[in-house]
Amino acid sequence: MHVVAKADHVVALSGGRVEFSGSSADFMRTPLYASLAAAEAAEAAAAADHESGKAAGDGDGDAAAAGEPAVGGGAAAPAPAAAAAPGDSGTITTSTTDAAASVSAAAAASSDAAATQLMTAEEKASGGVPWSTYLEYFKFCGGRVLTISIIIMFTLTEAITVATVGWLSLWTARRFELSDTVYMWGYIGVSLSTAVVVPLRFGIWFTVMRRCGAAVHGAMLRSVSRGTMEFFDTTPLGRMLNRFSRDVDVADSSLPSISLQFLNCIFGVGSMMVVVIATQPATLIVLTPCAYICYRIMVLYNSANREIRRTSSVVKSPLFSLLGEALTGSATITAYHRASTVMAEALQRLDVVYSCSILESAAGRWLGVRIDILSNVVITSVVLVGVATTILSDTSAHWVALVSLSLTMSTNCTMFLIFLVKQGAALEADMNGVERLLYYTREVPQEDMPELDEEVAALAARAGDGADATGTVVVEPAGPAGAVTQAVQAGSLVFDGVQMRYREGLPLVLRDVSFRIAPREKVGVVGRTGSGKSTLLLTFLRMVEVCGGSIAVNGRAIGAYGLRELRRQFSMIPQDPVLFDGTVRLNVDPFLEASAAEVWAALELVGLRERVAAEAEGIDSRVLEGGSNYSVGQRQLMCMARALLKKGSGFILMDEATANIDPALDRQIQTTVMSAFAAYTVITIAHRLHTVAQYDKIIVMDHGVVAEMGSPRELVTDRHSVFRGMVEALGPSESARVMQLMAASGSSAASR
């Protein structure tokens, strides 16, 4: 009621009739508004009393107060708000808190802030990239043996490269008593060796880095694909896109070339220092402090550049998130004429991203000036020491040649030092991206699926027998049509004292839930928003693990099943039907387990045969992305056909599957449920009570507990039952319709 004052126009409904239509100011002066406001205040006070009493008792909190995170990316709302359960529609009511709350309670609430956050903050490392990150990355590259082999290879290739100019110096000084022909062939041999080993070094390095990048990506993909619902609930999509796009691109494209250039600079500067010191030891007096100054400049520049790059990585995630939201909600943005608002927000976030680029460029200019000065000092010292040595001592011709060699190599000092510092900083910055990738390989909470490793290994072993094994991805081949046809085994389900919370630190959402569902029973789950209805479905599939009690599926403990085996028992028909870009056949039979005749039979059972037969290609006709060429009801029916064709499934789970369709299609779907799914155990989260009026059993959820359970007729005949109150709240006409459906169901059952 607190938003009524902001409305331009108010329409109030009661008993299926319009009781008021007019401005918000006029409505707020009516007795109807006064009664509604009083009822809301009373409900809020009752909720507050319930919450405070429960906190004084066991401290577990209320299911509604805990908030049930939306499966599609939401999470628990901060307590003490009562939020909608996944898939539940409705409003969010907020309970009041005691004004005289103790300091200890406030401290406890502060300590639980992280647990009640909708989204976790993105991790951002500080300081230098630890050596453990480099070691972990080297393990992906091939381990210690390969690393030592690469160091030896770079040392040998650099020695051969320096030997080219060294041989010219020896030839010029006639250091050995050899003919020009021997010197010439020696130079040709060294040059040809350089021409061979340098490209070989490049090729080996890029091959190693390519395989390493593929291994890291495979490990990260494996880790994320096995992540728990908690991870996906609290991690924005843009953050994951940033890791799998920009950070993977850094590891695949930028890091190999930058690391190669850094190693080239390291060995280039090293070879230059060896030659200069070997020919002019006195330069150590200047080179030692210069090396220290260069190191300090490198540390200072790296610390600034590293934080700039880390900040750049983090600030790009909100930009990716906004891009995804704009693409998903483009129709809504256009309808409400908010394109300019979204564009302004995008430009603001883009400005933050580009500000990091400006800082990075400025830091590069700062580095360039100081390295130029340092390089000039090195070159000048080499020249002065060489000239002084030549003048003050009796030197030979070959000495002059070696001094000339050291001068020639020192002229590249500026280029090498600038490259060394810049590439070292760039390497550490890119390793920040690798650090972010490695974080996802080990820190993502995982579902318990040990059997999957064995199945993947077995498929990889049979790669020559039809499976497609490409590196880290193994695709299971589809079996021949109809090869695994099995009779439907209707399932039984037993809950015994089940307790569940969405993650550690949050209050319980299900509290001591117990019930039994027999094979082939049709069970409806009803309740108010936030009562825990949709949470039950998550526990069936072990999307969230229970923290107390036990669940048995077909007489077997749910923990004894592998996750894939368990989820194979259930067919899910969600409120928002999911179709993929492809053919009708691939959408209803994604694993190609059914024959064409079975596909047509399933379409006929759900009433879609005529619609699909009207297409020229029949079951091979195109389904656009999201099923946009089918209505919502038709997409729902196609999901039902998919459930019929799923082999080994004994349960049908429907999460308010008829909430968004018209009554005619709703009746068609209910007819399908009672006929086509007669051999299945059906569990439906009901949005419309008439949906479950003819079911065998009703479970009424309230604040995370089973308030009552029984047949619809039993519950509605009890004047004090919650279910009867829900039926009466529908109004005279709708409640009469529900009663009529129950009566028809009872008479048909009696005749059987």
JSON list of C-alpha atoms in Angstrom, two decimals, residues 464-636:
[
{"chain": "A", "resi": 464, "resn": "GLY", "atom": "CA", "xyz": [37.78, -44.24, -31.63]},
{"chain": "A", "resi": 465, "resn": "ASP", "atom": "CA", "xyz": [34.38, -45.92, -31.36]},
{"chain": "A", "resi": 466, "resn": "GLY", "atom": "CA", "xyz": [32.31, -42.89, -32.25]},
{"chain": "A", "resi": 467, "resn": "ALA", "atom": "CA", "xyz": [32.76, -40.40, -29.43]},
{"chain": "A", "resi": 468, "resn": "ASP", "atom": "CA", "xyz": [34.14, -37.01, -30.38]},
{"chain": "A", "resi": 469, "resn": "ALA", "atom": "CA", "xyz": [37.08, -36.24, -28.10]},
{"chain": "A", "resi": 470, "resn": "THR", "atom": "CA", "xyz": [38.67, -32.84, -28.72]},
{"chain": "A", "resi": 471, "resn": "GLY", "atom": "CA", "xyz": [41.21, -31.97, -26.09]},
{"chain": "A", "resi": 472, "resn": "THR", "atom": "CA", "xyz": [39.30, -31.38, -22.88]},
{"chain": "A", "resi": 473, "resn": "VAL", "atom": "CA", "xyz": [35.82, -31.86, -24.37]},
{"chain": "A", "resi": 474, "resn": "VAL", "atom": "CA", "xyz": [34.31, -35.29, -24.84]},
{"chain": "A", "resi": 475, "resn": "VAL", "atom": "CA", "xyz": [30.94, -35.47, -26.59]},
{"chain": "A", "resi": 476, "resn": "GLU", "atom": "CA", "xyz": [28.86, -38.56, -25.87]},
{"chain": "A", "resi": 477, "resn": "PRO", "atom": "CA", "xyz": [27.56, -40.07, -29.11]},
{"chain": "A", "resi": 478, "resn": "ALA", "atom": "CA", "xyz": [23.81, -40.42, -29.53]},
{"chain": "A", "resi": 479, "resn": "GLY", "atom": "CA", "xyz": [22.58, -43.98, -29.55]},
{"chain": "A", "resi": 480, "resn": "PRO", "atom": "CA", "xyz": [20.36, -45.38, -32.28]},
{"chain": "A", "resi": 481, "resn": "ALA", "atom": "CA", "xyz": [16.76, -44.22, -32.17]},
{"chain": "A", "resi": 482, "resn": "GLY", "atom": "CA", "xyz": [14.69, -46.16, -29.72]},
{"chain": "A", "resi": 483, "resn": "ALA", "atom": "CA", "xyz": [17.69, -48.18, -28.54]},
{"chain": "A", "resi": 484, "resn": "VAL", "atom": "CA", "xyz": [17.23, -47.29, -24.88]},
{"chain": "A", "resi": 485, "resn": "THR", "atom": "CA", "xyz": [13.46, -47.28, -24.67]},
{"chain": "A", "resi": 486, "resn": "GLN", "atom": "CA", "xyz": [12.36, -48.13, -21.15]},
{"chain": "A", "resi": 487, "resn": "ALA", "atom": "CA", "xyz": [8.97, -48.47, -19.52]},
{"chain": "A", "resi": 488, "resn": "VAL", "atom": "CA", "xyz": [8.02, -45.59, -17.24]},
{"chain": "A", "resi": 489, "resn": "GLN", "atom": "CA", "xyz": [8.81, -46.42, -13.61]},
{"chain": "A", "resi": 490, "resn": "ALA", "atom": "CA", "xyz": [6.58, -44.12, -11.55]},
{"chain": "A", "resi": 491, "resn": "GLY", "atom": "CA", "xyz": [8.51, -42.91, -8.55]},
{"chain": "A", "resi": 492, "resn": "SER", "atom": "CA", "xyz": [7.84, -42.63, -4.83]},
{"chain": "A", "resi": 493, "resn": "LEU", "atom": "CA", "xyz": [9.17, -39.77, -2.74]},
{"chain": "A", "resi": 494, "resn": "VAL", "atom": "CA", "xyz": [9.61, -39.54, 1.04]},
{"chain": "A", "resi": 495, "resn": "PHE", "atom": "CA", "xyz": [10.62, -36.43, 3.00]},
{"chain": "A", "resi": 496, "resn": "ASP", "atom": "CA", "xyz": [11.53, -36.97, 6.65]},
{"chain": "A", "resi": 497, "resn": "GLY", "atom": "CA", "xyz": [12.32, -33.90, 8.78]},
{"chain": "A", "resi": 498, "resn": "VAL", "atom": "CA", "xyz": [14.04, -32.07, 5.91]},
{"chain": "A", "resi": 499, "resn": "GLN", "atom": "CA", "xyz": [15.74, -28.75, 6.66]},
{"chain": "A", "resi": 500, "resn": "MET", "atom": "CA", "xyz": [17.35, -26.55, 4.04]},
{"chain": "A", "resi": 501, "resn": "ARG", "atom": "CA", "xyz": [19.04, -23.16, 3.76]},
{"chain": "A", "resi": 502, "resn": "TYR", "atom": "CA", "xyz": [20.38, -21.64, 0.58]},
{"chain": "A", "resi": 503, "resn": "ARG", "atom": "CA", "xyz": [23.85, -21.09, 1.94]},
{"chain": "A", "resi": 504, "resn": "GLU", "atom": "CA", "xyz": [25.75, -20.96, 5.19]},
{"chain": "A", "resi": 505, "resn": "GLY", "atom": "CA", "xyz": [24.75, -18.04, 7.38]},
{"chain": "A", "resi": 506, "resn": "LEU", "atom": "CA", "xyz": [21.19, -17.72, 6.06]},
{"chain": "A", "resi": 507, "resn": "PRO", "atom": "CA", "xyz": [18.10, -18.78, 8.02]},
{"chain": "A", "resi": 508, "resn": "LEU", "atom": "CA", "xyz": [16.35, -22.05, 7.26]},
{"chain": "A", "resi": 509, "resn": "VAL", "atom": "CA", "xyz": [13.96, -21.94, 4.32]},
{"chain": "A", "resi": 510, "resn": "LEU", "atom": "CA", "xyz": [12.52, -25.43, 4.87]},
{"chain": "A", "resi": 511, "resn": "ARG", "atom": "CA", "xyz": [12.00, -26.49, 8.48]},
{"chain": "A", "resi": 512, "resn": "ASP", "atom": "CA", "xyz": [11.19, -30.07, 9.47]},
{"chain": "A", "resi": 513, "resn": "VAL", "atom": "CA", "xyz": [9.31, -30.88, 6.24]},
{"chain": "A", "resi": 514, "resn": "SER", "atom": "CA", "xyz": [7.87, -34.41, 6.15]},
{"chain": "A", "resi": 515, "resn": "PHE", "atom": "CA", "xyz": [5.50, -36.06, 3.67]},
{"chain": "A", "resi": 516, "resn": "ARG", "atom": "CA", "xyz": [5.11, -39.16, 1.48]},
{"chain": "A", "resi": 517, "resn": "ILE", "atom": "CA", "xyz": [4.19, -39.31, -2.20]},
{"chain": "A", "resi": 518, "resn": "ALA", "atom": "CA", "xyz": [3.15, -42.67, -3.63]},
{"chain": "A", "resi": 519, "resn": "PRO", "atom": "CA", "xyz": [3.88, -43.81, -7.22]},
{"chain": "A", "resi": 520, "resn": "ARG", "atom": "CA", "xyz": [1.56, -42.31, -9.88]},
{"chain": "A", "resi": 521, "resn": "GLU", "atom": "CA", "xyz": [0.09, -39.79, -7.44]},
{"chain": "A", "resi": 522, "resn": "LYS", "atom": "CA", "xyz": [-0.76, -36.33, -8.75]},
{"chain": "A", "resi": 523, "resn": "VAL", "atom": "CA", "xyz": [0.33, -33.88, -6.04]},
{"chain": "A", "resi": 524, "resn": "GLY", "atom": "CA", "xyz": [-0.24, -30.14, -5.96]},
{"chain": "A", "resi": 525, "resn": "VAL", "atom": "CA", "xyz": [1.89, -27.84, -3.78]},
{"chain": "A", "resi": 526, "resn": "VAL", "atom": "CA", "xyz": [0.19, -24.57, -2.83]},
{"chain": "A", "resi": 527, "resn": "GLY", "atom": "CA", "xyz": [0.95, -21.74, -0.46]},
{"chain": "A", "resi": 528, "resn": "ARG", "atom": "CA", "xyz": [1.51, -18.04, -0.19]},
{"chain": "A", "resi": 529, "resn": "THR", "atom": "CA", "xyz": [4.46, -16.23, -1.69]},
{"chain": "A", "resi": 530, "resn": "GLY", "atom": "CA", "xyz": [7.66, -17.17, 0.15]},
{"chain": "A", "resi": 531, "resn": "SER", "atom": "CA", "xyz": [6.19, -20.27, 1.75]},
{"chain": "A", "resi": 532, "resn": "GLY", "atom": "CA", "xyz": [8.85, -22.57, 0.28]},
{"chain": "A", "resi": 533, "resn": "LYS", "atom": "CA", "xyz": [6.96, -24.21, -2.58]},
{"chain": "A", "resi": 534, "resn": "SER", "atom": "CA", "xyz": [9.55, -23.84, -5.31]},
{"chain": "A", "resi": 535, "resn": "THR", "atom": "CA", "xyz": [12.32, -24.61, -2.85]},
{"chain": "A", "resi": 536, "resn": "LEU", "atom": "CA", "xyz": [10.96, -28.15, -2.66]},
{"chain": "A", "resi": 537, "resn": "LEU", "atom": "CA", "xyz": [11.73, -28.67, -6.35]},
{"chain": "A", "resi": 538, "resn": "LEU", "atom": "CA", "xyz": [15.34, -27.59, -5.80]},
{"chain": "A", "resi": 539, "resn": "THR", "atom": "CA", "xyz": [15.74, -30.20, -3.07]},
{"chain": "A", "resi": 540, "resn": "PHE", "atom": "CA", "xyz": [14.33, -32.93, -5.35]},
{"chain": "A", "resi": 541, "resn": "LEU", "atom": "CA", "xyz": [17.09, -32.22, -7.87]},
{"chain": "A", "resi": 542, "resn": "ARG", "atom": "CA", "xyz": [19.79, -31.50, -5.26]},
{"chain": "A", "resi": 543, "resn": "MET", "atom": "CA", "xyz": [20.29, -28.06, -6.74]},
{"chain": "A", "resi": 544, "resn": "VAL", "atom": "CA", "xyz": [20.76, -27.05, -3.10]},
{"chain": "A", "resi": 545, "resn": "GLU", "atom": "CA", "xyz": [21.83, -29.64, -0.55]},
{"chain": "A", "resi": 546, "resn": "VAL", "atom": "CA", "xyz": [19.68, -30.13, 2.55]},
{"chain": "A", "resi": 547, "resn": "CYS", "atom": "CA", "xyz": [21.25, -29.47, 5.94]},
{"chain": "A", "resi": 548, "resn": "GLY", "atom": "CA", "xyz": [19.04, -31.80, 7.95]},
{"chain": "A", "resi": 549, "resn": "GLY", "atom": "CA", "xyz": [16.64, -34.71, 7.62]},
{"chain": "A", "resi": 550, "resn": "SER", "atom": "CA", "xyz": [16.51, -37.24, 4.80]},
{"chain": "A", "resi": 551, "resn": "ILE", "atom": "CA", "xyz": [14.97, -37.67, 1.34]},
{"chain": "A", "resi": 552, "resn": "ALA", "atom": "CA", "xyz": [14.31, -41.02, -0.31]},
{"chain": "A", "resi": 553, "resn": "VAL", "atom": "CA", "xyz": [13.57, -41.45, -4.02]},
{"chain": "A", "resi": 554, "resn": "ASN", "atom": "CA", "xyz": [12.12, -44.82, -4.98]},
{"chain": "A", "resi": 555, "resn": "GLY", "atom": "CA", "xyz": [13.11, -46.18, -1.58]},
{"chain": "A", "resi": 556, "resn": "ARG", "atom": "CA", "xyz": [16.75, -45.15, -1.97]},
{"chain": "A", "resi": 557, "resn": "ALA", "atom": "CA", "xyz": [18.47, -42.30, -0.11]},
{"chain": "A", "resi": 558, "resn": "ILE", "atom": "CA", "xyz": [18.89, -39.30, -2.38]},
{"chain": "A", "resi": 559, "resn": "GLY", "atom": "CA", "xyz": [22.58, -39.05, -1.47]},
{"chain": "A", "resi": 560, "resn": "ALA", "atom": "CA", "xyz": [23.17, -42.57, -2.79]},
{"chain": "A", "resi": 561, "resn": "TYR", "atom": "CA", "xyz": [22.40, -41.40, -6.33]},
{"chain": "A", "resi": 562, "resn": "GLY", "atom": "CA", "xyz": [24.92, -39.74, -8.56]},
{"chain": "A", "resi": 563, "resn": "LEU", "atom": "CA", "xyz": [23.65, -36.30, -9.57]},
{"chain": "A", "resi": 564, "resn": "ARG", "atom": "CA", "xyz": [23.17, -37.26, -13.21]},
{"chain": "A", "resi": 565, "resn": "GLU", "atom": "CA", "xyz": [21.41, -40.48, -12.23]},
{"chain": "A", "resi": 566, "resn": "LEU", "atom": "CA", "xyz": [19.16, -38.63, -9.79]},
{"chain": "A", "resi": 567, "resn": "ARG", "atom": "CA", "xyz": [18.20, -35.84, -12.18]},
{"chain": "A", "resi": 568, "resn": "ARG", "atom": "CA", "xyz": [17.49, -38.42, -14.84]},
{"chain": "A", "resi": 569, "resn": "GLN", "atom": "CA", "xyz": [14.58, -39.53, -12.64]},
{"chain": "A", "resi": 570, "resn": "PHE", "atom": "CA", "xyz": [12.86, -36.14, -12.99]},
{"chain": "A", "resi": 571, "resn": "SER", "atom": "CA", "xyz": [11.45, -34.23, -15.96]},
{"chain": "A", "resi": 572, "resn": "MET", "atom": "CA", "xyz": [11.09, -30.51, -15.31]},
{"chain": "A", "resi": 573, "resn": "ILE", "atom": "CA", "xyz": [8.45, -28.33, -16.96]},
{"chain": "A", "resi": 574, "resn": "PRO", "atom": "CA", "xyz": [9.32, -24.76, -15.88]},
{"chain": "A", "resi": 575, "resn": "GLN", "atom": "CA", "xyz": [7.09, -21.72, -15.73]},
{"chain": "A", "resi": 576, "resn": "ASP", "atom": "CA", "xyz": [9.12, -20.13, -18.53]},
{"chain": "A", "resi": 577, "resn": "PRO", "atom": "CA", "xyz": [9.47, -22.85, -21.20]},
{"chain": "A", "resi": 578, "resn": "VAL", "atom": "CA", "xyz": [12.98, -23.26, -22.59]},
{"chain": "A", "resi": 579, "resn": "LEU", "atom": "CA", "xyz": [13.42, -23.99, -26.31]},
{"chain": "A", "resi": 580, "resn": "PHE", "atom": "CA", "xyz": [16.63, -23.90, -28.30]},
{"chain": "A", "resi": 581, "resn": "ASP", "atom": "CA", "xyz": [17.55, -22.76, -31.78]},
{"chain": "A", "resi": 582, "resn": "GLY", "atom": "CA", "xyz": [17.24, -25.94, -33.84]},
{"chain": "A", "resi": 583, "resn": "THR", "atom": "CA", "xyz": [14.56, -28.33, -35.03]},
{"chain": "A", "resi": 584, "resn": "VAL", "atom": "CA", "xyz": [11.37, -29.49, -33.34]},
{"chain": "A", "resi": 585, "resn": "ARG", "atom": "CA", "xyz": [12.86, -32.97, -33.00]},
{"chain": "A", "resi": 586, "resn": "LEU", "atom": "CA", "xyz": [16.03, -31.75, -31.28]},
{"chain": "A", "resi": 587, "resn": "ASN", "atom": "CA", "xyz": [13.93, -29.69, -28.87]},
{"chain": "A", "resi": 588, "resn": "VAL", "atom": "CA", "xyz": [11.64, -32.53, -27.80]},
{"chain": "A", "resi": 589, "resn": "ASP", "atom": "CA", "xyz": [14.30, -35.27, -28.07]},
{"chain": "A", "resi": 590, "resn": "PRO", "atom": "CA", "xyz": [17.67, -33.55, -27.47]},
{"chain": "A", "resi": 591, "resn": "PHE", "atom": "CA", "xyz": [19.55, -36.84, -26.96]},
{"chain": "A", "resi": 592, "resn": "LEU", "atom": "CA", "xyz": [18.06, -38.50, -30.07]},
{"chain": "A", "resi": 593, "resn": "GLU", "atom": "CA", "xyz": [16.78, -41.43, -28.03]},
{"chain": "A", "resi": 594, "resn": "ALA", "atom": "CA", "xyz": [13.37, -41.74, -29.71]},
{"chain": "A", "resi": 595, "resn": "SER", "atom": "CA", "xyz": [12.29, -42.74, -33.20]},
{"chain": "A", "resi": 596, "resn": "ALA", "atom": "CA", "xyz": [10.37, -40.40, -35.49]},
{"chain": "A", "resi": 597, "resn": "ALA", "atom": "CA", "xyz": [7.16, -42.32, -34.75]},
{"chain": "A", "resi": 598, "resn": "GLU", "atom": "CA", "xyz": [7.67, -41.84, -31.01]},
{"chain": "A", "resi": 599, "resn": "VAL", "atom": "CA", "xyz": [8.24, -38.11, -31.51]},
{"chain": "A", "resi": 600, "resn": "TRP", "atom": "CA", "xyz": [5.01, -37.79, -33.51]},
{"chain": "A", "resi": 601, "resn": "ALA", "atom": "CA", "xyz": [3.15, -39.82, -30.87]},
{"chain": "A", "resi": 602, "resn": "ALA", "atom": "CA", "xyz": [4.38, -37.52, -28.09]},
{"chain": "A", "resi": 603, "resn": "LEU", "atom": "CA", "xyz": [3.35, -34.43, -30.08]},
{"chain": "A", "resi": 604, "resn": "GLU", "atom": "CA", "xyz": [-0.10, -35.93, -30.60]},
{"chain": "A", "resi": 605, "resn": "LEU", "atom": "CA", "xyz": [-0.50, -36.68, -26.89]},
{"chain": "A", "resi": 606, "resn": "VAL", "atom": "CA", "xyz": [0.15, -33.04, -25.99]},
{"chain": "A", "resi": 607, "resn": "GLY", "atom": "CA", "xyz": [-1.95, -31.66, -28.85]},
{"chain": "A", "resi": 608, "resn": "LEU", "atom": "CA", "xyz": [0.82, -30.26, -31.05]},
{"chain": "A", "resi": 609, "resn": "ARG", "atom": "CA", "xyz": [0.73, -32.74, -33.92]},
{"chain": "A", "resi": 610, "resn": "GLU", "atom": "CA", "xyz": [-1.44, -30.55, -36.19]},
{"chain": "A", "resi": 611, "resn": "ARG", "atom": "CA", "xyz": [0.68, -27.45, -35.51]},
{"chain": "A", "resi": 612, "resn": "VAL", "atom": "CA", "xyz": [3.95, -29.23, -36.37]},
{"chain": "A", "resi": 613, "resn": "ALA", "atom": "CA", "xyz": [2.45, -31.15, -39.30]},
{"chain": "A", "resi": 614, "resn": "ALA", "atom": "CA", "xyz": [1.47, -27.81, -40.85]},
{"chain": "A", "resi": 615, "resn": "GLU", "atom": "CA", "xyz": [5.18, -27.06, -41.32]},
{"chain": "A", "resi": 616, "resn": "ALA", "atom": "CA", "xyz": [6.73, -28.27, -44.57]},
{"chain": "A", "resi": 617, "resn": "GLU", "atom": "CA", "xyz": [9.59, -30.09, -42.81]},
{"chain": "A", "resi": 618, "resn": "GLY", "atom": "CA", "xyz": [7.43, -31.58, -40.04]},
{"chain": "A", "resi": 619, "resn": "ILE", "atom": "CA", "xyz": [9.48, -32.50, -36.98]},
{"chain": "A", "resi": 620, "resn": "ASP", "atom": "CA", "xyz": [12.58, -31.23, -38.78]},
{"chain": "A", "resi": 621, "resn": "SER", "atom": "CA", "xyz": [11.09, -27.73, -39.07]},
{"chain": "A", "resi": 622, "resn": "ARG", "atom": "CA", "xyz": [13.00, -24.83, -37.56]},
{"chain": "A", "resi": 623, "resn": "VAL", "atom": "CA", "xyz": [12.50, -23.56, -34.01]},
{"chain": "A", "resi": 624, "resn": "LEU", "atom": "CA", "xyz": [13.83, -20.04, -33.63]},
{"chain": "A", "resi": 625, "resn": "GLU", "atom": "CA", "xyz": [15.90, -18.98, -30.63]},
{"chain": "A", "resi": 626, "resn": "GLY", "atom": "CA", "xyz": [13.78, -19.09, -27.50]},
{"chain": "A", "resi": 627, "resn": "GLY", "atom": "CA", "xyz": [10.92, -20.65, -29.50]},
{"chain": "A", "resi": 628, "resn": "SER", "atom": "CA", "xyz": [9.81, -17.22, -30.71]},
{"chain": "A", "resi": 629, "resn": "ASN", "atom": "CA", "xyz": [7.83, -18.74, -33.62]},
{"chain": "A", "resi": 630, "resn": "TYR", "atom": "CA", "xyz": [5.60, -20.59, -31.12]},
{"chain": "A", "resi": 631, "resn": "SER", "atom": "CA", "xyz": [3.20, -19.17, -28.55]},
{"chain": "A", "resi": 632, "resn": "VAL", "atom": "CA", "xyz": [3.89, -19.46, -24.82]},
{"chain": "A", "resi": 633, "resn": "GLY", "atom": "CA", "xyz": [1.32, -22.24, -24.48]},
{"chain": "A", "resi": 634, "resn": "GLN", "atom": "CA", "xyz": [2.72, -24.15, -27.46]},
{"chain": "A", "resi": 635, "resn": "ARG", "atom": "CA", "xyz": [6.21, -23.89, -26.02]},
{"chain": "A", "resi": 636, "resn": "GLN", "atom": "CA", "xyz": [4.85, -25.25, -22.77]}
]
